[in-house]
mmCIF file of C-alpha atoms in Angstrom:
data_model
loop_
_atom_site.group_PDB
_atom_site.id
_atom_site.type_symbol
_atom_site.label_atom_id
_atom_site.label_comp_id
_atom_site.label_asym_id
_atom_site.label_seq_id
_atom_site.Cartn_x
_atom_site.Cartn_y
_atom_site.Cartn_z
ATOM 1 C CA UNK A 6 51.053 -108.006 30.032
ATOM 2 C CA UNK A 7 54.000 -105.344 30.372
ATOM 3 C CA UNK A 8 56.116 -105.899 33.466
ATOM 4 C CA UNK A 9 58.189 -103.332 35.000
ATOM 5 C CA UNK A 10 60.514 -103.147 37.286
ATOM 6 C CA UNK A 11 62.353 -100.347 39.100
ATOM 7 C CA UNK A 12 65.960 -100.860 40.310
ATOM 8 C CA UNK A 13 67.502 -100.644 43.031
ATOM 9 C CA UNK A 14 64.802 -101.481 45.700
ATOM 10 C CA UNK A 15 66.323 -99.335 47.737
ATOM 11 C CA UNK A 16 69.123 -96.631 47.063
ATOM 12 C CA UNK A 17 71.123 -95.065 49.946
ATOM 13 C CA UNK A 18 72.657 -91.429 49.231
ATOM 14 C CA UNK A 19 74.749 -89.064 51.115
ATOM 15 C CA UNK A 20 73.433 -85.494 50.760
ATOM 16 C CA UNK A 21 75.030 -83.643 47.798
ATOM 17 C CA UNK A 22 75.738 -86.903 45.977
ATOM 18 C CA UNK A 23 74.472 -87.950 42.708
ATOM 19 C CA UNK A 24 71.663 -90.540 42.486
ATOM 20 C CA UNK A 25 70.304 -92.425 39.212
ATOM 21 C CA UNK A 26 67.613 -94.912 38.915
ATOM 22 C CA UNK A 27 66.221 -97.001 37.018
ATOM 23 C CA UNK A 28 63.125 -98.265 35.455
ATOM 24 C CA UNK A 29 62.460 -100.931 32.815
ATOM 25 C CA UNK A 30 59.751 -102.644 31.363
ATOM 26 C CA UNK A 31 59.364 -105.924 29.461
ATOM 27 C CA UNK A 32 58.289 -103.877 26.336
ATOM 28 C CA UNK A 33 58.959 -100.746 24.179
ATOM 29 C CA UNK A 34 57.376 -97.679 26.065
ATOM 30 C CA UNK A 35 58.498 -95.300 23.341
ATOM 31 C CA UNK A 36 59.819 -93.091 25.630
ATOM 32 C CA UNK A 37 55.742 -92.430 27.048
ATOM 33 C CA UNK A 38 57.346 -92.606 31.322
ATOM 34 C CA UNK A 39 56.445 -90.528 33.683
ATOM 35 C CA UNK A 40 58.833 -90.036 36.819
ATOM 36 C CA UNK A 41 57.199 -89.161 40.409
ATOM 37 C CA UNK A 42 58.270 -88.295 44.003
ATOM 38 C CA UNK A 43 56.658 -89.366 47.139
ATOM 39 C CA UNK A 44 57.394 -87.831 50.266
ATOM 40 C CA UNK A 45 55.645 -90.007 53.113
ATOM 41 C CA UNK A 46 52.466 -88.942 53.814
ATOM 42 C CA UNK A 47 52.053 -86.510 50.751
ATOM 43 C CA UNK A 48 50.985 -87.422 47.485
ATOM 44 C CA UNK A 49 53.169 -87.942 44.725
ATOM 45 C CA UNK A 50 54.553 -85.253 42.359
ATOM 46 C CA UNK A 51 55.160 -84.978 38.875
ATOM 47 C CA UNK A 52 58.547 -84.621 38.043
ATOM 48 C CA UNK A 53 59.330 -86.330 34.455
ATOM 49 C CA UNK A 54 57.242 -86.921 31.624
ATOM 50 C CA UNK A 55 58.051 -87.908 27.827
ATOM 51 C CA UNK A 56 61.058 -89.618 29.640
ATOM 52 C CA UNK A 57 63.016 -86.346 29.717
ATOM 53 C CA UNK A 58 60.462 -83.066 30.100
ATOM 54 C CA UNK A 59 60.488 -81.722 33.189
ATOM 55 C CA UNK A 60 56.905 -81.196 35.089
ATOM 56 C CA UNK A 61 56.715 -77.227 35.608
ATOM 57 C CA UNK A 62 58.565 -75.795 38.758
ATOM 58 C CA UNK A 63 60.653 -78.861 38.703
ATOM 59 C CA UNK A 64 64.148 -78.140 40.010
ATOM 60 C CA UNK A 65 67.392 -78.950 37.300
ATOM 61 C CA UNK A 66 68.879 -81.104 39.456
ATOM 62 C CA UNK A 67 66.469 -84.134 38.244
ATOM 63 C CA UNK A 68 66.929 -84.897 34.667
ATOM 64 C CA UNK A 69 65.083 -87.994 33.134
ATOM 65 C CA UNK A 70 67.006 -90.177 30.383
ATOM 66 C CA UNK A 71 66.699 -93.997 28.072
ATOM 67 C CA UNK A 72 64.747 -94.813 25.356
ATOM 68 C CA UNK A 73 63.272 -98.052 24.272
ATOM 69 C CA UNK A 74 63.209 -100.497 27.358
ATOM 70 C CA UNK A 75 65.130 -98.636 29.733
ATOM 71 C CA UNK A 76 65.043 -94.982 31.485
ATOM 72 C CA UNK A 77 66.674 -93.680 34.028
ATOM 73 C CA UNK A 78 65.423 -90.410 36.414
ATOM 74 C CA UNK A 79 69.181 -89.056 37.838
ATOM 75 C CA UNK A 80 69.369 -86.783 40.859
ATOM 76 C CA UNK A 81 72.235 -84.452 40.164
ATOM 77 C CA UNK A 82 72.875 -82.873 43.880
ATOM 78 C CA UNK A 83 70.599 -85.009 46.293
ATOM 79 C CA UNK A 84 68.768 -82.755 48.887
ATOM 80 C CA UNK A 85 66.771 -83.309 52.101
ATOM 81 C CA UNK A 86 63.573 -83.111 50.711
ATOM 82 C CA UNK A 87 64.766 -85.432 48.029
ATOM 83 C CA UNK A 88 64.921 -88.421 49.994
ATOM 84 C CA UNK A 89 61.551 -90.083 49.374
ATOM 85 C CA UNK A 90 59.985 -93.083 47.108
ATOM 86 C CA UNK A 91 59.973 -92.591 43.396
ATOM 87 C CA UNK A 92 58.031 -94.282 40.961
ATOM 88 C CA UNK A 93 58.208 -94.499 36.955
ATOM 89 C CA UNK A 94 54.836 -95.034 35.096
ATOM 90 C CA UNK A 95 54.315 -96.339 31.709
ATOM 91 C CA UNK A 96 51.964 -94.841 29.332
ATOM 92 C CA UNK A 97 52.396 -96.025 25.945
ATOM 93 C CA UNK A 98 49.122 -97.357 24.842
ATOM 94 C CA UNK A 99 45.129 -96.316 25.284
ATOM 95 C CA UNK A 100 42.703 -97.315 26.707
ATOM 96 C CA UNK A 101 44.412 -97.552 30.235
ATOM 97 C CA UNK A 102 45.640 -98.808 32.681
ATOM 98 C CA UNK A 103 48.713 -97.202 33.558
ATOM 99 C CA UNK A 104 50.762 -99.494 35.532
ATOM 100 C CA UNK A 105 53.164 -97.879 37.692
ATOM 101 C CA UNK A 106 56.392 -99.316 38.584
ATOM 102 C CA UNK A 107 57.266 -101.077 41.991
ATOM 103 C CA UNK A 108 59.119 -97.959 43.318
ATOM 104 C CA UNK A 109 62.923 -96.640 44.407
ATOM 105 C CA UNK A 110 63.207 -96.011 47.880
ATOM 106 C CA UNK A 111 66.048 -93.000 48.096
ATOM 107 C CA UNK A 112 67.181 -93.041 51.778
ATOM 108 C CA UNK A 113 70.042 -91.319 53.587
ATOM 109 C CA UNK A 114 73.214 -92.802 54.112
ATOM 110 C CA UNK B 52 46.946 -72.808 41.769
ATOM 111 C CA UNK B 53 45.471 -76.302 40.878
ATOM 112 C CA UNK B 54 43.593 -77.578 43.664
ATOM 113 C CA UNK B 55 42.230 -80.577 44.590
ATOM 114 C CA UNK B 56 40.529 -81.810 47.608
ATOM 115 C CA UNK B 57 39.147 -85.012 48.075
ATOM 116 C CA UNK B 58 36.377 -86.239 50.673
ATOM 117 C CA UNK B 59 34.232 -89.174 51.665
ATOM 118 C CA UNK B 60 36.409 -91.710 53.093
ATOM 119 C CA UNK B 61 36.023 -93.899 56.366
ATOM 120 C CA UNK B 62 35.000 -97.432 57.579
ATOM 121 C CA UNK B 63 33.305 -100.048 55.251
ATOM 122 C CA UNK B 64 32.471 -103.232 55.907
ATOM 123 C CA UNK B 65 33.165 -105.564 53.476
ATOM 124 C CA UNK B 66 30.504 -106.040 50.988
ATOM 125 C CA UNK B 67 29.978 -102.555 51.560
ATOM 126 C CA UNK B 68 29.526 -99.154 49.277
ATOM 127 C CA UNK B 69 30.934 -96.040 49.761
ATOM 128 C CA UNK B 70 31.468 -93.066 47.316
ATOM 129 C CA UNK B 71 34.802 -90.561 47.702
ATOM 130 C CA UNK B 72 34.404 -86.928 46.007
ATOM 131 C CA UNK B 73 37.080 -84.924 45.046
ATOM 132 C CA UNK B 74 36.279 -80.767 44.140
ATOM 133 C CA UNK B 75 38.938 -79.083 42.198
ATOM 134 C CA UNK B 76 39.657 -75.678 41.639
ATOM 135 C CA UNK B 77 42.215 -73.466 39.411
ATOM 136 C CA UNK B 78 41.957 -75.667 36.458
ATOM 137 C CA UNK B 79 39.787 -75.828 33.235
ATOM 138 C CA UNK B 80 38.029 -78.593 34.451
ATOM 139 C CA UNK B 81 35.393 -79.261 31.856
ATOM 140 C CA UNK B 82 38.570 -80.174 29.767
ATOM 141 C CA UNK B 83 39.980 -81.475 32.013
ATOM 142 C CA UNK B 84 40.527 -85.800 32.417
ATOM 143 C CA UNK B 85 40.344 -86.879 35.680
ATOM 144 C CA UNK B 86 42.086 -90.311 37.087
ATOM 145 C CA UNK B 87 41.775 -91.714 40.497
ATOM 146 C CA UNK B 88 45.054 -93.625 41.824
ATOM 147 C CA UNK B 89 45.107 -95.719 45.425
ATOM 148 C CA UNK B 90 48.013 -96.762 47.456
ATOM 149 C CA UNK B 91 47.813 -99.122 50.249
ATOM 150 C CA UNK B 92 48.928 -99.091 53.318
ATOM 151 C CA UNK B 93 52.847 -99.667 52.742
ATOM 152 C CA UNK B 94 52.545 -100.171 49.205
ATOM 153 C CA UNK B 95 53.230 -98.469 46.145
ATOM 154 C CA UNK B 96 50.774 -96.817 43.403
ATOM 155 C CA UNK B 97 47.919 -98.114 41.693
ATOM 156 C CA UNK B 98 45.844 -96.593 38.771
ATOM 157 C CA UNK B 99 42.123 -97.479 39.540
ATOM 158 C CA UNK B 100 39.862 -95.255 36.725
ATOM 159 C CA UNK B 101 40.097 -92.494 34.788
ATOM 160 C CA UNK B 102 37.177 -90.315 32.858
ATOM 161 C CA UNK B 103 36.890 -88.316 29.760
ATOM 162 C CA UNK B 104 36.064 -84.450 30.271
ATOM 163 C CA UNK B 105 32.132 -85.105 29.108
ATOM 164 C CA UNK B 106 32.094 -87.815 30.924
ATOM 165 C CA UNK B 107 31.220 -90.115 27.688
ATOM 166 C CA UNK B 108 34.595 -92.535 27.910
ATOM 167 C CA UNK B 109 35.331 -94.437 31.661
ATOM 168 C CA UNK B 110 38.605 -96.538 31.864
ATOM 169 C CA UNK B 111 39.297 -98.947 34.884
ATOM 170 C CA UNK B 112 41.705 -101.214 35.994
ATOM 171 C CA UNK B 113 40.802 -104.976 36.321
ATOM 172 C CA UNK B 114 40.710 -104.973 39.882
ATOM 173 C CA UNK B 115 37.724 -102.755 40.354
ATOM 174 C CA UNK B 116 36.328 -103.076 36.692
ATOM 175 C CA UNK B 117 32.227 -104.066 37.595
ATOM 176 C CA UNK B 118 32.528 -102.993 41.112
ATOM 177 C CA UNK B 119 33.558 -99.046 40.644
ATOM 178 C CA UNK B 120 32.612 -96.178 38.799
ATOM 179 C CA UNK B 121 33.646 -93.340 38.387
ATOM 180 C CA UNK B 122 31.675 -89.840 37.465
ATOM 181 C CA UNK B 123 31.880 -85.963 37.349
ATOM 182 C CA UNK B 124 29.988 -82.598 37.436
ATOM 183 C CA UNK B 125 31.454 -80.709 35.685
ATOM 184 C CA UNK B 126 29.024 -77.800 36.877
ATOM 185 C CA UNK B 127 30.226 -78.489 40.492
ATOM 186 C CA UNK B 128 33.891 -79.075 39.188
ATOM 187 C CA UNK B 129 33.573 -82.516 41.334
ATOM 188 C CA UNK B 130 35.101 -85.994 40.589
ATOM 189 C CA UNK B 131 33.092 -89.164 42.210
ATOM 190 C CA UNK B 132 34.058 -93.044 42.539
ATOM 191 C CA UNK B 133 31.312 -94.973 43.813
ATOM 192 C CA UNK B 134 32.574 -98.180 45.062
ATOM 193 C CA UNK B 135 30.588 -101.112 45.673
ATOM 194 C CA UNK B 136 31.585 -104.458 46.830
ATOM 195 C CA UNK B 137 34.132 -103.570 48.936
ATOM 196 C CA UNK B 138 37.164 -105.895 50.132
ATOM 197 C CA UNK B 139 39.865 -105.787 52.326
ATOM 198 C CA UNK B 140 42.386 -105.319 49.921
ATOM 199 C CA UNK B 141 40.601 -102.049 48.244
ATOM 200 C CA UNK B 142 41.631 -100.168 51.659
ATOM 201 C CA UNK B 143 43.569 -97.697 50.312
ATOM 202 C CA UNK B 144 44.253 -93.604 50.360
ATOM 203 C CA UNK B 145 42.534 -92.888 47.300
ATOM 204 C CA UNK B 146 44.103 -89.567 45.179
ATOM 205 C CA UNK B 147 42.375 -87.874 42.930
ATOM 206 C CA UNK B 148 44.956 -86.103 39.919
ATOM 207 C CA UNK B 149 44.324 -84.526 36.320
ATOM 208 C CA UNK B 150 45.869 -85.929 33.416
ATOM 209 C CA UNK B 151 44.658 -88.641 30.843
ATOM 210 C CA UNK B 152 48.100 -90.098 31.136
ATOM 211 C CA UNK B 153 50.540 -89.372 33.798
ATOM 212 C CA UNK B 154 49.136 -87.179 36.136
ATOM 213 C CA UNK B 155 50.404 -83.490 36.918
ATOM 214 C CA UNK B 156 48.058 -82.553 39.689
ATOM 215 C CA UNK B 157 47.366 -84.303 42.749
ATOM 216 C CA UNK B 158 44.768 -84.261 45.668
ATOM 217 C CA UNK B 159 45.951 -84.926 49.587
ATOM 218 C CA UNK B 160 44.039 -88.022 49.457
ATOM 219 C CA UNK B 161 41.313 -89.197 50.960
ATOM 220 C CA UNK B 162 41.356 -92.729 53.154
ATOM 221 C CA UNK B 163 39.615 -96.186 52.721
ATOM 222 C CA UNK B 164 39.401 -98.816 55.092
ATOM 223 C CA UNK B 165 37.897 -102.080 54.460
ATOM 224 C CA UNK B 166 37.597 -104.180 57.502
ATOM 225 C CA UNK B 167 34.783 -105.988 59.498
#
C-alpha cells in the first residue's frame, strides 16, 4: 500500500506572498501527480498534472515541481481566490485506485 | 464548455439503494472515461469508480467494491452509480469528473446522506 502524505496540514499566507507545498508518498510515483484546488463548497480543479503541466487556463503563478518521492505545487503571488484546500493525487499504476493525498489547507494570515 | 451535472442524491437509510446520474455535455463522451470521486462531510477526496468509454472495463475502490456500480449511456451522454448497501460512512457529495487518471473536468456534485 502507497502512503502519502501532504505537508504542512495547514499553511498560513499573506496575500502576494509565495506559498510551496508539499506532497510525498512512500513510493516512486514517476512523476504521474496531479495537483488540485478546492474552494469550499465547489469542486476541485485541475491545476497540475505530470507533476509540472499545467491544466489549461491555469494561471503562471502555480508551477508544479519533484521527481521520485517528492513534489512540490508552489504558489508564486498568492491571491484571494487562492486560499483554499489543495490536494496531490498519485497515479502511477493501473488498474485504480487513485489515492489522493490528505490535503494543504492554504489560509490567510 | 465541458459540462457536467450530476443528480439523484438525498436521504437513505442504511441498508438502503440509491442511484446518482450525472449528464455531461461539451465533451466527446463516447471516448470519454468517466470516474466518480466523494468527499465527506469535512474530509478530503476519495476516488470511488471509474469506467472505460464502452463501458467493458469498471474499476472501484475497496470500500464500495461489491456494493457499487457504476454504468453509462453513452447515447444519453449519462454517467450512473448505483449504490446498494448503504452506510453511514458512504454519506458523501459525490462528483462526477472525466479523466482515466487525474481528472480535468468536474461536476457541482451531487449529495448523499446515510442516516436512519
Amino acid at each position: 500500500e502507497i502512503l502519502m502524505t501532504q505537508s504542512p496540514a495547514t499553511l498560513s499566507v499573506s496575500p502576494g506572498e509565495r506559498a510551496t507545498l508539499s506532497c510525498r508518498a512512500s513510493q516512486d510515483f514517476n512523476n504521474n501527480v496531479a495537483w488540485y484546488r478546492q474552494k469550499p463548497g465547489q469542486a476541485p480543479r485541475l491545476l497540475i498534472y505530470g507533476a509540472s503541466t499545467r491544466a489549461t487556463g491555469v494561471p503562471a503563478r502555480f508551477s508544479g515541481s519533484g521527481s521520485g518521492t517528492e513534489f512540490n505545487l508552489t504558489i508564486s503571488s498568492l491571491q484571494s481566490e487562492d486560499f483554499a484546500v489543495y490536494y496531490c493525487q498519485y497515479y502511477n499504476h493501473w488498474p485504480p485506485p487513485f489515492t489522493f493525498g490528505p490535503g494543504t489547507r492554504v489560509d490567510i494570515k | 464548455d465541458v459540462q457536467l451535472v450530476e443528480s439523484g442524491g438525498g436521504l437513505v437509510q442504511p441498508g438502503g439503494s440509491l442511484r446518482v446520474s450525472c449528464v455531461a455535455s461539451g465533451l466527446t463522451f463516447h471516448n470519454s472515461w468517466l470516474t466518480w470521486v466523494r468527499q465527506a462531510p469535512g474530509k478530503g477526496l476519495e476516488w470511488v469508480a471509474n469506467i472505460k468509454p464502452d463501458g467493458n472495463e469498471k474499476y472501484y475502490a475497496d470500500s464500495v467494491k461489491g456494493r457499487f456500480t457504476v454504468s453509462r449511456d453513452n447515447v444519453k451522454n449519462s454517467l450512473f452509480l448505483q449504490m446498494n448497501g448503504l452506510r453511514p460512512e458512504d454519506t458523501a457529495v459525490y462528483f462526477c469528473s472525466v479523466g482515466p487518471y487525474y481528472s480535468d473536468h468536474w461536476g457541482q456534485g451531487t449529495q448523499v446522506t446515510v442516516s436512519s
